[in-house]
Coordinates of C-alpha atoms in Angstrom, one line a residue:
M2 CA -70.1 -68.8 34.2
C3 CA -69.1 -65.8 32.0
P4 CA -70.5 -66.6 28.5
H5 CA -67.1 -66.1 26.9
I6 CA -65.4 -68.7 29.1
E7 CA -64.8 -72.2 27.9
R8 CA -62.7 -74.9 29.6
S9 CA -60.0 -76.9 27.9
D10 CA -58.1 -79.3 30.2
S11 CA -55.7 -80.3 27.5
R12 CA -54.4 -76.9 26.4
V13 CA -52.1 -75.9 29.2
G14 CA -50.1 -72.8 28.7
A15 CA -51.5 -71.8 25.4
L16 CA -52.0 -68.1 24.5
S17 CA -54.7 -66.9 22.2
V18 CA -55.1 -63.3 21.2
R19 CA -58.4 -62.3 19.5
R20 CA -57.7 -59.6 17.1
R21 CA -60.6 -57.1 16.8
T22 CA -60.8 -53.5 15.5
T23 CA -62.1 -52.7 19.0
G24 CA -59.1 -54.0 20.7
T25 CA -60.7 -56.7 22.8
I26 CA -58.3 -59.4 23.8
A27 CA -59.0 -63.0 24.8
V28 CA -56.5 -65.0 26.7
V29 CA -56.1 -68.7 27.4
S30 CA -54.4 -69.0 30.8
A31 CA -52.0 -71.6 32.0
L32 CA -55.1 -73.4 33.5
G33 CA -56.6 -73.6 30.0
M34 CA -59.4 -71.2 30.6
T35 CA -60.4 -68.6 28.0
A36 CA -61.7 -65.3 29.2
V37 CA -62.4 -61.9 27.6
L38 CA -60.4 -59.2 29.4
G39 CA -62.5 -56.2 30.3
G40 CA -65.4 -58.3 31.7
C41 CA -68.0 -60.7 30.5
G42 CA -69.8 -58.1 28.5
G43 CA -67.6 -58.3 25.3
S44 CA -70.0 -58.4 22.4
G45 CA -73.0 -58.4 24.8
S46 CA -72.2 -55.2 26.6
S47 CA -74.5 -53.2 24.3
D48 CA -77.5 -53.9 22.1
V49 CA -76.4 -54.9 18.7
T50 CA -78.3 -56.6 15.8
L51 CA -76.2 -58.6 13.4
R52 CA -77.6 -59.3 10.0
L53 CA -76.5 -62.4 8.1
V54 CA -77.5 -63.4 4.6
A55 CA -77.0 -67.1 3.9
A56 CA -77.5 -69.6 1.1
D57 CA -80.0 -72.5 1.4
Y58 CA -78.5 -75.9 1.3
G59 CA -81.7 -77.8 1.8
D60 CA -83.7 -79.6 -0.9
S61 CA -87.1 -79.0 0.8
S62 CA -88.7 -76.8 3.4
A63 CA -88.3 -79.6 5.9
N64 CA -84.5 -79.3 5.9
G65 CA -84.0 -75.8 4.7
S66 CA -81.0 -73.8 6.1
Q67 CA -83.3 -71.2 7.7
K68 CA -84.2 -73.7 10.4
Y69 CA -80.5 -74.4 11.0
W70 CA -79.6 -70.8 11.3
D71 CA -82.6 -69.9 13.4
T72 CA -81.7 -72.6 15.9
L73 CA -78.0 -71.6 16.0
A74 CA -78.9 -67.9 16.4
E75 CA -81.3 -68.7 19.2
E76 CA -78.6 -70.7 21.0
Y77 CA -76.1 -67.9 20.6
E78 CA -78.5 -65.2 21.7
S79 CA -79.3 -67.1 24.9
K80 CA -75.7 -66.7 26.0
H81 CA -75.3 -63.1 24.6
P82 CA -78.4 -61.2 25.7
G83 CA -77.1 -57.9 24.2
V84 CA -76.8 -59.4 20.7
K85 CA -79.5 -60.3 18.2
V86 CA -78.8 -62.3 15.1
E87 CA -81.2 -61.9 12.2
V88 CA -80.6 -64.4 9.3
S89 CA -82.2 -64.2 5.8
V90 CA -81.8 -67.3 3.7
Y91 CA -82.1 -67.4 -0.1
S92 CA -81.7 -70.1 -2.7
W93 CA -78.4 -70.4 -4.5
N94 CA -80.1 -68.9 -7.6
D95 CA -80.7 -65.7 -5.7
V96 CA -78.4 -65.3 -2.8
D97 CA -75.3 -63.8 -4.5
R98 CA -77.5 -61.3 -6.4
K99 CA -79.4 -60.4 -3.2
V100 CA -76.1 -59.5 -1.4
K101 CA -74.9 -57.5 -4.4
E102 CA -78.1 -55.5 -4.4
M103 CA -77.8 -54.8 -0.7
V104 CA -74.2 -53.7 -1.0
D105 CA -74.8 -51.6 -4.1
A106 CA -77.7 -49.9 -2.3
G107 CA -75.4 -49.0 0.7
H108 CA -77.1 -51.5 3.0
A109 CA -74.5 -54.3 3.3
P110 CA -75.3 -57.1 5.8
D111 CA -72.9 -57.7 8.6
M112 CA -72.1 -61.1 7.3
A113 CA -72.8 -63.0 4.1
Q114 CA -72.4 -66.7 3.4
I115 CA -72.3 -66.9 -0.4
G116 CA -70.3 -68.2 -3.3
A117 CA -67.6 -65.6 -3.8
Y118 CA -65.8 -62.9 -1.9
A119 CA -63.0 -61.5 -4.1
D120 CA -65.0 -58.6 -5.6
Y121 CA -66.0 -57.3 -2.2
A122 CA -62.4 -57.7 -0.9
A123 CA -61.0 -55.8 -3.9
A124 CA -63.5 -53.0 -3.2
G125 CA -62.3 -52.7 0.4
K126 CA -65.7 -53.7 1.8
L127 CA -64.6 -56.7 3.9
Y128 CA -62.8 -57.3 7.2
P129 CA -59.7 -59.5 7.0
A130 CA -60.4 -62.8 8.7
S131 CA -57.6 -61.9 11.2
E132 CA -59.8 -59.0 12.5
L133 CA -62.7 -61.3 13.1
L134 CA -61.7 -64.8 14.1
S135 CA -59.8 -65.8 17.2
I136 CA -56.4 -67.3 16.5
R137 CA -57.7 -70.6 17.8
T138 CA -60.5 -70.6 15.2
Q139 CA -58.2 -69.4 12.5
A140 CA -55.8 -72.2 13.2
D141 CA -58.6 -74.8 13.1
V142 CA -59.7 -73.9 9.6
L143 CA -58.1 -76.2 7.0
S144 CA -55.2 -74.4 5.5
Q145 CA -55.7 -75.3 1.9
L146 CA -59.2 -73.8 2.2
S147 CA -58.0 -70.7 4.1
D148 CA -55.4 -70.1 1.4
A149 CA -58.1 -70.1 -1.3
G150 CA -59.8 -67.3 0.7
E151 CA -57.0 -64.9 0.1
W152 CA -57.0 -61.7 -2.0
K153 CA -53.6 -60.0 -2.3
H154 CA -52.2 -62.4 0.2
T155 CA -54.7 -61.5 2.9
Q156 CA -57.5 -63.8 3.9
Y157 CA -61.0 -62.2 3.5
G158 CA -63.0 -65.3 2.6
I159 CA -63.6 -67.8 5.4
P160 CA -64.5 -71.2 4.1
F161 CA -67.9 -72.3 5.3
A162 CA -68.7 -75.6 3.5
A163 CA -66.6 -77.8 1.2
S164 CA -66.9 -80.7 -1.1
T165 CA -64.7 -82.7 -3.4
R166 CA -65.3 -84.8 -6.5
V167 CA -64.8 -88.6 -6.9
L168 CA -65.7 -91.0 -9.7
F169 CA -69.0 -92.7 -9.1
Y170 CA -69.7 -96.0 -10.8
N171 CA -72.8 -98.2 -11.0
K172 CA -71.9 -101.5 -9.4
T173 CA -74.8 -103.4 -11.0
L174 CA -73.8 -102.2 -14.5
F175 CA -70.2 -102.9 -13.9
A176 CA -70.9 -106.4 -12.7
K177 CA -73.0 -107.2 -15.7
A178 CA -70.2 -105.9 -18.0
G179 CA -67.6 -107.9 -16.0
I180 CA -65.4 -104.8 -15.4
T181 CA -63.7 -103.2 -12.4
P182 CA -63.4 -99.5 -11.5
P183 CA -60.7 -97.7 -13.6
T184 CA -57.4 -96.4 -12.3
T185 CA -56.1 -95.0 -15.6
W186 CA -57.6 -93.2 -18.6
D187 CA -57.2 -96.2 -20.8
Q188 CA -59.0 -98.3 -18.3
L189 CA -61.8 -95.7 -18.1
A190 CA -62.2 -95.8 -21.9
A191 CA -62.1 -99.6 -21.9
D192 CA -64.8 -99.7 -19.2
A193 CA -66.9 -97.3 -21.0
K194 CA -66.6 -99.4 -24.2
A195 CA -67.7 -102.5 -22.3
L196 CA -70.7 -100.6 -20.8
E197 CA -71.6 -99.3 -24.2
G198 CA -71.6 -102.9 -25.5
R199 CA -74.1 -103.9 -22.8
G200 CA -76.5 -101.1 -23.9
V201 CA -75.8 -98.6 -21.1
K202 CA -77.2 -95.3 -22.2
Y203 CA -74.4 -93.1 -20.7
P204 CA -71.2 -95.2 -20.3
Y205 CA -69.5 -92.1 -19.1
A206 CA -71.6 -89.0 -18.5
L207 CA -69.6 -85.9 -19.4
P208 CA -71.7 -82.8 -18.4
L209 CA -70.1 -79.9 -20.2
G210 CA -73.4 -78.0 -20.5
P211 CA -73.7 -74.4 -19.2
E212 CA -75.0 -75.3 -15.8
E213 CA -71.7 -76.4 -14.2
A214 CA -69.2 -77.1 -17.0
Q215 CA -66.5 -75.3 -15.1
A216 CA -66.5 -78.1 -12.5
E217 CA -66.3 -81.1 -14.9
T218 CA -63.6 -79.2 -16.9
M219 CA -61.5 -78.5 -13.8
Q220 CA -61.6 -82.1 -12.7
W221 CA -60.4 -83.3 -16.1
L222 CA -57.7 -80.6 -16.2
L223 CA -56.4 -81.7 -12.8
S224 CA -56.7 -85.3 -13.9
G225 CA -54.4 -84.5 -16.9
G226 CA -51.9 -82.9 -14.6
S227 CA -52.6 -79.2 -15.1
G228 CA -55.5 -76.9 -14.2
Y229 CA -56.9 -73.4 -14.8
T230 CA -53.8 -71.7 -13.4
D231 CA -50.2 -72.4 -12.7
D232 CA -48.5 -72.3 -9.3
V233 CA -48.3 -68.5 -9.2
G234 CA -51.9 -68.0 -10.3
T235 CA -51.5 -67.2 -14.0
Y236 CA -54.2 -68.6 -16.2
T237 CA -52.9 -71.6 -18.3
L238 CA -56.1 -72.8 -20.0
D239 CA -54.3 -73.5 -23.3
S240 CA -51.3 -75.4 -21.8
A241 CA -50.0 -78.4 -23.7
Q242 CA -51.4 -80.7 -21.0
N243 CA -54.8 -79.2 -21.1
V244 CA -55.0 -79.5 -24.9
E245 CA -53.9 -83.1 -24.6
T246 CA -56.6 -83.8 -22.0
F247 CA -59.4 -82.4 -24.1
T248 CA -58.0 -84.0 -27.3
W249 CA -58.1 -87.4 -25.4
L250 CA -61.7 -86.7 -24.3
K251 CA -62.8 -85.8 -27.8
D252 CA -61.1 -88.7 -29.5
E253 CA -61.3 -91.6 -27.0
L254 CA -64.7 -90.9 -25.3
V255 CA -66.9 -88.5 -27.2
G256 CA -65.8 -89.5 -30.7
K257 CA -66.3 -93.2 -30.0
G258 CA -69.9 -92.7 -28.7
L259 CA -69.1 -93.5 -25.1
T260 CA -70.6 -90.4 -23.5
G261 CA -74.3 -91.0 -24.3
P262 CA -77.0 -89.6 -26.6
V263 CA -76.8 -86.0 -25.4
A264 CA -73.9 -83.9 -26.7
P265 CA -71.6 -83.1 -23.7
G266 CA -72.0 -79.4 -24.4
K267 CA -75.7 -79.7 -23.9
L268 CA -75.7 -82.1 -20.9
N269 CA -76.1 -80.4 -17.6
R270 CA -74.8 -81.7 -14.3
A271 CA -78.3 -82.0 -12.8
D272 CA -79.5 -84.1 -15.7
A273 CA -76.4 -86.3 -15.5
F274 CA -77.0 -86.9 -11.8
A275 CA -80.6 -87.7 -12.4
A276 CA -79.7 -90.2 -15.1
F277 CA -77.2 -91.8 -12.7
A278 CA -79.9 -92.1 -10.1
D279 CA -82.1 -93.7 -12.7
G280 CA -79.5 -96.4 -13.4
Q281 CA -78.7 -95.1 -16.9
V282 CA -75.1 -94.0 -16.2
G283 CA -72.1 -96.2 -15.8
M284 CA -69.6 -93.6 -14.5
L285 CA -69.5 -89.9 -13.8
N286 CA -67.8 -87.4 -11.5
G287 CA -69.9 -86.5 -8.5
H288 CA -70.0 -84.7 -5.2
P289 CA -71.6 -85.8 -1.9
T290 CA -75.2 -84.9 -2.7
L291 CA -75.2 -87.7 -5.3
I292 CA -74.9 -90.2 -2.5
Q293 CA -78.4 -89.4 -1.2
Q294 CA -79.9 -88.9 -4.7
A295 CA -78.8 -92.3 -6.0
G296 CA -79.5 -94.0 -2.7
K297 CA -83.1 -92.9 -2.7
K298 CA -83.5 -94.6 -6.1
G299 CA -81.9 -97.8 -4.8
V300 CA -78.8 -97.5 -7.1
K301 CA -75.9 -99.6 -5.9
F302 CA -72.8 -97.5 -6.5
G303 CA -69.1 -97.3 -5.6
M304 CA -66.7 -94.4 -5.4
V305 CA -63.1 -94.2 -6.4
P306 CA -60.5 -91.4 -7.0
M307 CA -60.6 -89.9 -10.5
P308 CA -58.0 -91.7 -12.7
G309 CA -55.2 -89.9 -14.4
P310 CA -53.4 -90.9 -17.7
T311 CA -51.2 -93.5 -15.9
G312 CA -52.6 -93.7 -12.4
K313 CA -54.5 -91.7 -9.8
A314 CA -55.1 -88.1 -10.7
R315 CA -52.7 -85.5 -9.4
A316 CA -55.5 -83.8 -7.4
S317 CA -59.2 -83.8 -7.0
M318 CA -61.3 -80.7 -7.5
G319 CA -62.4 -79.0 -4.3
V320 CA -65.2 -76.5 -3.9
A321 CA -65.8 -74.2 -1.0
D322 CA -68.5 -71.6 -0.2
W323 CA -67.6 -68.6 1.8
M324 CA -68.4 -66.6 4.9
M325 CA -67.4 -62.9 5.0
G326 CA -67.8 -59.9 7.3
F327 CA -68.6 -56.5 5.9
R328 CA -67.1 -53.4 7.3
Q329 CA -70.0 -51.0 6.7
N330 CA -71.8 -51.4 10.1
G331 CA -68.6 -51.6 12.2
H332 CA -69.5 -54.7 14.2
A333 CA -66.1 -56.5 13.9
E334 CA -66.1 -57.6 17.5
Q335 CA -69.6 -59.0 17.6
I336 CA -69.2 -60.5 14.1
G337 CA -66.0 -62.3 15.2
D338 CA -67.5 -63.6 18.4
F339 CA -70.5 -65.0 16.6
L340 CA -68.3 -66.6 13.9
D341 CA -66.2 -68.2 16.6
F342 CA -69.4 -69.8 17.8
V343 CA -70.4 -70.8 14.3
Y344 CA -67.1 -72.5 13.7
A345 CA -67.1 -74.5 16.9
R346 CA -66.5 -78.2 16.2
K347 CA -70.1 -79.2 17.3
N348 CA -71.7 -76.6 15.0
V349 CA -69.5 -77.4 12.0
L350 CA -70.2 -81.1 12.4
D351 CA -73.9 -80.5 12.7
F352 CA -74.1 -78.5 9.5
S353 CA -71.9 -80.9 7.6
R354 CA -73.9 -83.9 8.6
R355 CA -77.2 -82.2 8.0
Y356 CA -76.3 -81.4 4.4
G357 CA -73.8 -84.1 3.4
L358 CA -70.9 -81.7 3.1
L359 CA -67.3 -81.7 4.3
P360 CA -66.2 -79.9 7.5
V361 CA -63.9 -76.9 6.9
T362 CA -62.1 -77.3 10.3
S363 CA -59.5 -79.8 11.4
S364 CA -61.3 -80.6 14.6
A365 CA -64.6 -81.4 12.8
S366 CA -62.8 -83.3 10.0
N367 CA -60.9 -85.4 12.4
A368 CA -64.1 -86.2 14.3
M369 CA -65.9 -87.2 11.1
A370 CA -63.0 -89.3 10.0
A371 CA -63.0 -91.2 13.3
S372 CA -66.8 -91.6 13.4
D373 CA -68.6 -94.9 12.8
K374 CA -71.8 -93.3 11.8
P375 CA -72.9 -94.6 8.4
A376 CA -73.4 -91.0 7.0
D377 CA -69.9 -90.1 8.1
K378 CA -68.4 -93.2 6.6
A379 CA -70.1 -92.4 3.3
L380 CA -68.3 -89.1 3.2
R381 CA -64.8 -90.6 3.8
P382 CA -63.9 -90.9 0.1
F383 CA -64.5 -87.2 -0.3
L384 CA -62.9 -86.3 3.0
E385 CA -59.7 -88.2 2.0
Q386 CA -59.5 -86.1 -1.2
L387 CA -59.9 -82.8 0.6
A388 CA -56.3 -82.5 1.9
T389 CA -54.9 -82.6 -1.7
S390 CA -57.8 -80.9 -3.5
E391 CA -57.5 -77.8 -5.6
L392 CA -60.1 -75.1 -5.7
Y393 CA -61.2 -72.7 -8.4
P394 CA -59.1 -69.6 -8.5
V395 CA -61.7 -67.7 -6.5
G396 CA -59.2 -65.2 -5.2
K397 CA -59.1 -63.6 -8.6
T398 CA -61.8 -61.1 -9.4
S399 CA -61.6 -62.3 -13.0
W400 CA -62.7 -65.8 -12.2
A401 CA -66.4 -65.0 -12.5
S402 CA -66.1 -64.0 -16.2
V403 CA -63.7 -66.8 -17.0
S404 CA -66.0 -69.3 -15.4
A405 CA -68.9 -68.0 -17.4
A406 CA -66.9 -68.2 -20.6
V407 CA -65.9 -71.9 -19.8
K408 CA -69.6 -72.7 -19.2
Q409 CA -70.7 -71.4 -22.5
N410 CA -67.8 -72.6 -24.7
I411 CA -66.0 -75.7 -23.4
G412 CA -68.5 -78.1 -24.9
Q413 CA -67.4 -77.1 -28.3
A414 CA -63.9 -78.5 -27.7
V415 CA -65.2 -82.0 -27.8
A416 CA -67.8 -81.6 -30.5
A417 CA -67.5 -83.5 -33.7
N418 CA -66.0 -80.6 -35.6
G419 CA -64.5 -78.9 -32.6
S420 CA -60.9 -78.1 -31.9
P421 CA -59.6 -78.5 -28.4
S422 CA -56.6 -76.3 -29.0
G423 CA -58.7 -73.6 -30.7
V424 CA -61.4 -73.5 -28.0
L425 CA -58.8 -73.5 -25.2
S426 CA -56.8 -70.7 -26.9
R427 CA -59.9 -68.6 -27.2
L428 CA -60.7 -69.2 -23.5
Q429 CA -57.1 -68.3 -22.6
S430 CA -57.5 -65.0 -24.5
T431 CA -60.6 -64.3 -22.5
A432 CA -58.9 -65.1 -19.3
T433 CA -55.8 -63.0 -20.1
A434 CA -58.0 -60.0 -20.9
A435 CA -60.1 -60.4 -17.8
D436 CA -57.0 -60.9 -15.7
S437 CA -55.4 -57.7 -17.0
S438 CA -58.1 -55.7 -15.3
D439 CA -58.0 -57.9 -12.1
V440 CA -56.8 -55.7 -9.3
G441 CA -55.9 -58.8 -7.4

């Protein structure tokens, strides 16, 4: 069988056009068979080496991402003898810098799977997703994630992995305090007070330290009904709702000693997660990796949606990492064909299950939602949040500097002598200044 052919008995009469700079077209016939016009050769008609730089999602050498990519590349190469895929995997501490150094030196990889795409899109260095992915693959990617991959209304960033945040709570500590998971801010504060009364070290862990303060901040801003930006993408850090949110945090949680012995501005996310896994935290916002971290320590925990002032929060915070194709080497056709393989349901599910992350395609998400596997069931609370989640404003080239400013300063908003309105106003000034030079 031609390597580009796949059968689909249920898709009769569909038509799919693969857009490539080389003009190759793929068609799904009335019999549901996909074939590349012009012969089976397609991307395998000449010797091509694709170079991919990717981030490491593993927590040890045993489950590092290099093994995942090597296996995937080997499988792809076995069906495409004219294409070789070389993958270099770096830690999250290094991968974005490595790609930047390669691009700055004039040696861009063909593909990069990293944390941000907007700067490269603005510099004209990336292929639009429409020039890489088949229409079938494009349609399968979750729309709210694809939308976040747009710069100037064109998608350049292809979501690769996703997660959301939910409120974790320690079931043992809650039972001892005789309380139930909160559904409103007032209930959260009351629960925290009850936990504090039982000697819990961190009734509610509020990590606003420089490691990942932008995440905890965004979850609370969404919980309060606002966010970093408005509906048209203008920064609104100092909105009345955001000031009210941080004033409530300062007065009702931090000021009443309900966030633990470490000042929120000095508490990092990793330390908060470790404390939860050690049974020292009553509640905190967490993402899927905390499931395994707490489970290994035997912590009995539950997960509920983040509360809002009077009920469930308007939205949960979503996070996505990005795949992108660079123009420099001119391998649009081969890049696109490989990415269609990467985003096949089987491969998306395999990656998501391996690293406890959420699938970025509808087909894989539906399969996970319907699965009875324990690991898939554990991810359902996060999966249920994904459809209504909101992501960082990653399509703005100014976001990197705004995020850095939030990390360094937001903890001051809830400090004893801090001013929520003052800190948010200063952050808004920083964002406005950064946005004025944002070509997006």
